[in-house]
mmCIF file of C-alpha atoms in Angstrom:
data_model
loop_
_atom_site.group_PDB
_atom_site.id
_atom_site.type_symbol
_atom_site.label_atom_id
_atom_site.label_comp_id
_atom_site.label_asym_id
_atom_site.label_seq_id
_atom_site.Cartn_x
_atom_site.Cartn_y
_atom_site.Cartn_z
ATOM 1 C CA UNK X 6 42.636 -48.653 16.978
ATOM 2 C CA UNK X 7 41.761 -51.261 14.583
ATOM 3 C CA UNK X 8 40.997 -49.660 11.113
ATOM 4 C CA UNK X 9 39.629 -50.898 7.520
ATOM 5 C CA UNK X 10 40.808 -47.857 5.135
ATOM 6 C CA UNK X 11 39.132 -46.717 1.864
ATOM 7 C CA UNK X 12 41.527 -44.777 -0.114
ATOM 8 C CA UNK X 13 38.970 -42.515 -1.070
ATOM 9 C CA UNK X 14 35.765 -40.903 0.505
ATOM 10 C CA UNK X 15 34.189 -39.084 -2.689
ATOM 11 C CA UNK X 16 35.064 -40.218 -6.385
ATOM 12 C CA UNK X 17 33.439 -38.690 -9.207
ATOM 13 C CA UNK X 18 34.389 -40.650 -13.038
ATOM 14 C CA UNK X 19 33.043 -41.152 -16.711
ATOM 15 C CA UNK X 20 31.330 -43.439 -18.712
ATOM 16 C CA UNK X 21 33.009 -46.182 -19.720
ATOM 17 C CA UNK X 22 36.454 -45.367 -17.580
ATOM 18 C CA UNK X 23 37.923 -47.935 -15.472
ATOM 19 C CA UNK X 24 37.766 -47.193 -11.827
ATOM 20 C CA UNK X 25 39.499 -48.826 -9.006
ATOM 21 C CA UNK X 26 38.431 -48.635 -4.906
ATOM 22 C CA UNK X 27 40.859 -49.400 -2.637
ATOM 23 C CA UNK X 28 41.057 -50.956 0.490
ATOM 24 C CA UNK X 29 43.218 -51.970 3.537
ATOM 25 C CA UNK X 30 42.703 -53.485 6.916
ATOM 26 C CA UNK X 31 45.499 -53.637 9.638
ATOM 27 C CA UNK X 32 43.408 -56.529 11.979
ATOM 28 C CA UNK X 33 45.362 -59.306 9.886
ATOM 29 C CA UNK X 34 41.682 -60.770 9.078
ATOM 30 C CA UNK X 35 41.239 -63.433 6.470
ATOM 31 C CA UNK X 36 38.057 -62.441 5.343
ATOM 32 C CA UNK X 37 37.390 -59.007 2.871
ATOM 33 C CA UNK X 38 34.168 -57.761 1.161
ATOM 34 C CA UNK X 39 33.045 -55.807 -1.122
ATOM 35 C CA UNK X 40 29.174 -54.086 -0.846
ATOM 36 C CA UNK X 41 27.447 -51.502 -2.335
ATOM 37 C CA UNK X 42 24.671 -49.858 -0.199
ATOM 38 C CA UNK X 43 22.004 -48.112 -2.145
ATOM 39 C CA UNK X 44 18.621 -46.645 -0.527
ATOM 40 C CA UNK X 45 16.153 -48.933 0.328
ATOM 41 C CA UNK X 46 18.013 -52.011 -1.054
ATOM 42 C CA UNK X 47 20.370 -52.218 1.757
ATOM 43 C CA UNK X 48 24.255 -53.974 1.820
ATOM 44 C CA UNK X 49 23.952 -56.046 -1.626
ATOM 45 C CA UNK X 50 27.657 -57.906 -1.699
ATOM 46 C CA UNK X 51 29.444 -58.144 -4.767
ATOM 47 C CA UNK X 52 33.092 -60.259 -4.161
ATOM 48 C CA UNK X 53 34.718 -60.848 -1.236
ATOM 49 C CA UNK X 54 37.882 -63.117 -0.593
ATOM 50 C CA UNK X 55 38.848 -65.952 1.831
ATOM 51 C CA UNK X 56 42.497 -65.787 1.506
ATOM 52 C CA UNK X 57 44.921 -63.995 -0.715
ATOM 53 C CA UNK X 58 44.828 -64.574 -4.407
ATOM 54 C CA UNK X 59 41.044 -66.038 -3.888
ATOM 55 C CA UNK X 60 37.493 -64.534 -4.321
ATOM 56 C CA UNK X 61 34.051 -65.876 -4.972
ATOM 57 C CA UNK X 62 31.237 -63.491 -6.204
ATOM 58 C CA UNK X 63 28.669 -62.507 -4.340
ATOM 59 C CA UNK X 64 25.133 -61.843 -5.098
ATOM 60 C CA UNK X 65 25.746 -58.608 -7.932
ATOM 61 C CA UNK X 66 29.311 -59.325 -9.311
ATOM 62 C CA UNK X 67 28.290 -58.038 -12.686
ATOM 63 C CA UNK X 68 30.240 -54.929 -14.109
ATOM 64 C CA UNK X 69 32.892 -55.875 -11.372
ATOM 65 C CA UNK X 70 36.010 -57.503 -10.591
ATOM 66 C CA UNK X 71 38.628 -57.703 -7.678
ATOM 67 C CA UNK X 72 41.729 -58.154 -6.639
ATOM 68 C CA UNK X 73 43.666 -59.588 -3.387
ATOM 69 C CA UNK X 74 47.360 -59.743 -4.033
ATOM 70 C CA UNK X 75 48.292 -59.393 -0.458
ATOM 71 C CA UNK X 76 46.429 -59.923 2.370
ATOM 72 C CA UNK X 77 45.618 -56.686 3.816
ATOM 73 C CA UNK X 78 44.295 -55.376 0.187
ATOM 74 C CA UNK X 79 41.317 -55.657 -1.007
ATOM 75 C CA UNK X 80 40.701 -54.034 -4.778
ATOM 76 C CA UNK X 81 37.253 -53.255 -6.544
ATOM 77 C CA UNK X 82 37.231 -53.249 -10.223
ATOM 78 C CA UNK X 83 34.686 -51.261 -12.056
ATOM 79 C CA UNK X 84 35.651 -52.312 -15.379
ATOM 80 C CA UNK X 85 34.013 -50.074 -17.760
ATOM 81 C CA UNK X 86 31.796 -47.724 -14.810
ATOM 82 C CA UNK X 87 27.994 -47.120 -15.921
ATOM 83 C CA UNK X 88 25.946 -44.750 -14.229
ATOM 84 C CA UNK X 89 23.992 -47.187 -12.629
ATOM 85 C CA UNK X 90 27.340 -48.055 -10.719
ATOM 86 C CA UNK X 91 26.287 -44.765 -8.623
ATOM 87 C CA UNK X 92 26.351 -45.698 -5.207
ATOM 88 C CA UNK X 93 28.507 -46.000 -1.555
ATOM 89 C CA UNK X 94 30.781 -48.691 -1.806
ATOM 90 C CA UNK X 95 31.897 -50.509 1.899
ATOM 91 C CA UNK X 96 34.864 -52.564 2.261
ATOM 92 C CA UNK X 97 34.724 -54.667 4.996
ATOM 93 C CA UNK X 98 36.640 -57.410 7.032
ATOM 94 C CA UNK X 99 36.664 -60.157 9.276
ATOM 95 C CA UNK X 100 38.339 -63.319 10.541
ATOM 96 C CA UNK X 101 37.423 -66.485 8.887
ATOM 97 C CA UNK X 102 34.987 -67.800 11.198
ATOM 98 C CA UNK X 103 31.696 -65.361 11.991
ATOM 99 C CA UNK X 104 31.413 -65.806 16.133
ATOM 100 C CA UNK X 105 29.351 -62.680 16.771
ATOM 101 C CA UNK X 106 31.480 -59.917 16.180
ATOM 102 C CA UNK X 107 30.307 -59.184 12.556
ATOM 103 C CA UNK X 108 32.918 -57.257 9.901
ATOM 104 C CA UNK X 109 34.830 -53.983 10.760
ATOM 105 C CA UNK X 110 33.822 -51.496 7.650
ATOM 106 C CA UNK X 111 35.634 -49.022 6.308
ATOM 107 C CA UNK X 112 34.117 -45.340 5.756
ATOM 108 C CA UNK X 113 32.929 -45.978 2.491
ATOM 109 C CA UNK X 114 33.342 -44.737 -0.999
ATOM 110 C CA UNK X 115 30.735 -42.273 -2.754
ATOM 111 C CA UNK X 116 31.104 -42.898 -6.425
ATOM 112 C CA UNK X 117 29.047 -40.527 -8.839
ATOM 113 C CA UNK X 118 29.404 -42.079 -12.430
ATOM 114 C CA UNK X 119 28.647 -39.171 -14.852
ATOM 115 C CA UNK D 1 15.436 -63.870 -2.771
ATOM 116 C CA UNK D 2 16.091 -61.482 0.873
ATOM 117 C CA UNK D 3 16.569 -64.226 3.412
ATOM 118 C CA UNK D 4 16.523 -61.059 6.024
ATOM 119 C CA UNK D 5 13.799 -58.297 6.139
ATOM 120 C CA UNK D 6 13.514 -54.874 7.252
ATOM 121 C CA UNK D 7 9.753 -54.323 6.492
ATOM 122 C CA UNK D 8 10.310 -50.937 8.373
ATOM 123 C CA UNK D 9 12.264 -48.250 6.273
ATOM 124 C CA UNK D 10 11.621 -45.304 9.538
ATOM 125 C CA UNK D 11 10.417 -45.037 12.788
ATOM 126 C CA UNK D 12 10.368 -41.906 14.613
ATOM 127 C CA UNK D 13 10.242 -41.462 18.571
ATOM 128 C CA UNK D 14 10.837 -39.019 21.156
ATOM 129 C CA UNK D 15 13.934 -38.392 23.511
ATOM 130 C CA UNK D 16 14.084 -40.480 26.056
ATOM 131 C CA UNK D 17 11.211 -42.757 24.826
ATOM 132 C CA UNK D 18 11.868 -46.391 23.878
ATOM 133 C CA UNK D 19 12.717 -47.387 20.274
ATOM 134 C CA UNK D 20 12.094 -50.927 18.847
ATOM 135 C CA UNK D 21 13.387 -51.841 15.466
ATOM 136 C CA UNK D 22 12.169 -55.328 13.829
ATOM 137 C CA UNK D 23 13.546 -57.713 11.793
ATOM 138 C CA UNK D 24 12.850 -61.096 10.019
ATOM 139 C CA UNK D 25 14.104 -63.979 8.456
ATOM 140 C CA UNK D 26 13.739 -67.226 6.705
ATOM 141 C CA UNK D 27 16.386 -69.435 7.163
ATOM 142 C CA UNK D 28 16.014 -71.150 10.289
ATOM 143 C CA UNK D 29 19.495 -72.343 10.242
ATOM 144 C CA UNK D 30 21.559 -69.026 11.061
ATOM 145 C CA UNK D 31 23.370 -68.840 14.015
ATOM 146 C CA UNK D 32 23.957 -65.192 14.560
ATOM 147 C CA UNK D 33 22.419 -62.064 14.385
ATOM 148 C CA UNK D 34 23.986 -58.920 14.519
ATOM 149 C CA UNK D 35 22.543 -55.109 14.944
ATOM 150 C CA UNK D 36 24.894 -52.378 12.641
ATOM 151 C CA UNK D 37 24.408 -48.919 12.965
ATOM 152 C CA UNK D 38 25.174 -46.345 10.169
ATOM 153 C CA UNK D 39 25.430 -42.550 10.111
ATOM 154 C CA UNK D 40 25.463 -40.514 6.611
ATOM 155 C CA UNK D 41 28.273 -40.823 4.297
ATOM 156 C CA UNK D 42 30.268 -43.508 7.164
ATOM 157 C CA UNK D 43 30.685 -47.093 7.210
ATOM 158 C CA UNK D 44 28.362 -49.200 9.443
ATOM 159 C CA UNK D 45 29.302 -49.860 13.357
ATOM 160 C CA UNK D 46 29.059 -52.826 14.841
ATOM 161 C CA UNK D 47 26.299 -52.727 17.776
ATOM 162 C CA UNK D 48 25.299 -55.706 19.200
ATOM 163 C CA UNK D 49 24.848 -59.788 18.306
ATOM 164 C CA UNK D 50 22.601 -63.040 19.201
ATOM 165 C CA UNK D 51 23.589 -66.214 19.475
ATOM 166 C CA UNK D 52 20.881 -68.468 18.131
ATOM 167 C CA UNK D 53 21.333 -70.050 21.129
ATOM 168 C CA UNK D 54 19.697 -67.508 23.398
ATOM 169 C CA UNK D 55 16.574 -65.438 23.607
ATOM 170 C CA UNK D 56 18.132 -62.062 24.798
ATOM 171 C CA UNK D 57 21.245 -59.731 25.067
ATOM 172 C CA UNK D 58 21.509 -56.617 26.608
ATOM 173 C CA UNK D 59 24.746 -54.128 26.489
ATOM 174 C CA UNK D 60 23.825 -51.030 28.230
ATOM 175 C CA UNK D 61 20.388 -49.138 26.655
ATOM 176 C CA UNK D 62 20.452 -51.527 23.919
ATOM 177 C CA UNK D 63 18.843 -54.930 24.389
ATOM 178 C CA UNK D 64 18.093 -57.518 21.531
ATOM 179 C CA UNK D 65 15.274 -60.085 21.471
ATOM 180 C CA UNK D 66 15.529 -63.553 19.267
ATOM 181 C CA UNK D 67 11.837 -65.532 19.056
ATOM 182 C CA UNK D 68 13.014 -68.492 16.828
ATOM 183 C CA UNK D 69 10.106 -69.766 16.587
ATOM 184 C CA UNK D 70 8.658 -66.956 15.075
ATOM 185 C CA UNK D 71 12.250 -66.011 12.746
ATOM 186 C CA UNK D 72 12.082 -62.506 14.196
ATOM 187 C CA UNK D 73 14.438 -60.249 16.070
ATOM 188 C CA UNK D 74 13.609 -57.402 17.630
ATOM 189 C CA UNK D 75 16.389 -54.078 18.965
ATOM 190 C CA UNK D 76 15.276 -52.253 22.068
ATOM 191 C CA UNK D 77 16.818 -48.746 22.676
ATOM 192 C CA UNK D 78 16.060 -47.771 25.615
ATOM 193 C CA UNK D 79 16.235 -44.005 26.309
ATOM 194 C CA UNK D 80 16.598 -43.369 22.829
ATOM 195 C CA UNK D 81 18.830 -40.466 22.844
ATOM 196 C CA UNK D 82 19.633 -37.910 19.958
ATOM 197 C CA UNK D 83 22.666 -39.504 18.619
ATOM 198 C CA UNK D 84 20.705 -42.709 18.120
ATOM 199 C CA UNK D 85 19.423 -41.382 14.843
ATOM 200 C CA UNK D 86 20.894 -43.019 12.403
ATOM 201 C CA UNK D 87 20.033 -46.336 9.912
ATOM 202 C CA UNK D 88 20.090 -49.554 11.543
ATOM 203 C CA UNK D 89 20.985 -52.742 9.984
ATOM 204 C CA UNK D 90 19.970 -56.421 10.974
ATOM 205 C CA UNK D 91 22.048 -59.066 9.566
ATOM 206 C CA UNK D 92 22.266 -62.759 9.725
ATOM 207 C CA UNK D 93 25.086 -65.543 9.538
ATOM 208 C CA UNK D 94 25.064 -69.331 8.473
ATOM 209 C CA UNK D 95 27.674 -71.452 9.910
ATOM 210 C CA UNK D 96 30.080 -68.962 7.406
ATOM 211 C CA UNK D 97 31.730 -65.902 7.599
ATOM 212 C CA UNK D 98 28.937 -64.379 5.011
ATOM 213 C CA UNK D 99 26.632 -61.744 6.498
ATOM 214 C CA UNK D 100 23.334 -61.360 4.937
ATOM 215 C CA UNK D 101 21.887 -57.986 5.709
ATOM 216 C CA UNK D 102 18.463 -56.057 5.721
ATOM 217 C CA UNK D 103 17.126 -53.011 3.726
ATOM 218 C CA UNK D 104 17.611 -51.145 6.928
ATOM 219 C CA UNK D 105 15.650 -48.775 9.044
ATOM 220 C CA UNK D 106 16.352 -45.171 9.662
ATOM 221 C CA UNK D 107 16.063 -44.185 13.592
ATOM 222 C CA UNK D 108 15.024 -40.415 13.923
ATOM 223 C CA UNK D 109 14.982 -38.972 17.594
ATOM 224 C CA UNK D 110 13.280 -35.930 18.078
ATOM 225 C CA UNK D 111 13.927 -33.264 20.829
#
């Protein structure tokens, strides 16, 4: 079964710490994303990444950054987390070309900044 | 600027009646629209997609409707069943691999 893994379901940090979300597909897909889904805003996407090493920012990179070293990982930076960085996180893949079958998302990541 | 629109946030309905979710957009050039659905606290499924090609798809009791000309998509769930409840998300693609995606609307089913 195809699979797009968040390393972690619940994550509760500080102020000003430096948080990273992980992620990892096993579909070999070219394409990864980063959203945050918050309640009545809907999927808002902040990076995602074409091919390893590359990224673009999406429409609310601020207060983030990423990382694709390899191409099965997928790395959110909260560089210095605020609280109003409280929210699920979805990681999410694809191949290159959208044809009608959409991303695969991971389970998501609740982060609670306190 | 939301180039895809939810302007439902819930819609209720009974078991076994029909449920139809709405959705619209703005830019006439997308080329696919996709259905998600999303339980609490897990990532969003893939349901179903539109070609903007074609008018309708069906896969089993859900069917979706594309009227072009009026930039609005429609999800049929017919018999809505309890496990259907849930939030629903409409999304759109341009020529890319970028989804954009709608506030959402969340489905209850009642007994």
């Amino acid at each position: 079964d195809v699979k797009v893994t968040q390393s972690s379901r619940y994550l509760v940090k500080r102020t000003g710490e430096k948080v990273f979300l992980e992620c990892v597909q096993d579909m070999d897909h070219e394409n990864m994303f980063w959203y945050r889904q918050d309640p009545g805003l809907g999927l808002r996407l902040i990076y995602f990444s074409y091919d390893v090493k590359m990224k673009e920012k999406g429409d609310i990179p601020e207060g983030y950054s990423v990382s694709r070293e390899k191409k099965e990982r997928f790395s959110l930076i909260l560089e210095s987390a605020s609280t109003n960085q409280t929210s699920m996180y979805l990681c999410a893949s694809s191949f290159r070309r959208q044809d009608g079958n959409g991303y695969t998302f991971g389970s998501g990541t609740r982060l609670t900044v306190v | 600027d939301q180039q895809v629109k939810q302007n439902s946030p819930s819609l209720s309905v009974q078991e076994g009646r029909i449920s139809i979710l709405n959705c619209d957009y703005t830019n006439s050039m997308f080329d696919y629209f996709l259905w998600y659905k999303k339980y609490p606290a897990e990532g969003p499924t893939f349901l179903i997609s539109i070609s903007s090609i074609k008018d309708k798809n069906e896969d089993g009791r859900f069917t979706v409707f594309l009227n072009k000309s009026a930039k609005h998509l429609s999800l049929h769930i017919v018999p809505s069943q309890p496990g259907d409840s849930a939030v629903y998300f409409c999304a759109a693609s341009l020529n890319d691999y970028k989804l954009s995606f709608g506030a959402g609307t969340t489905v209850t089913v009642r007994a």
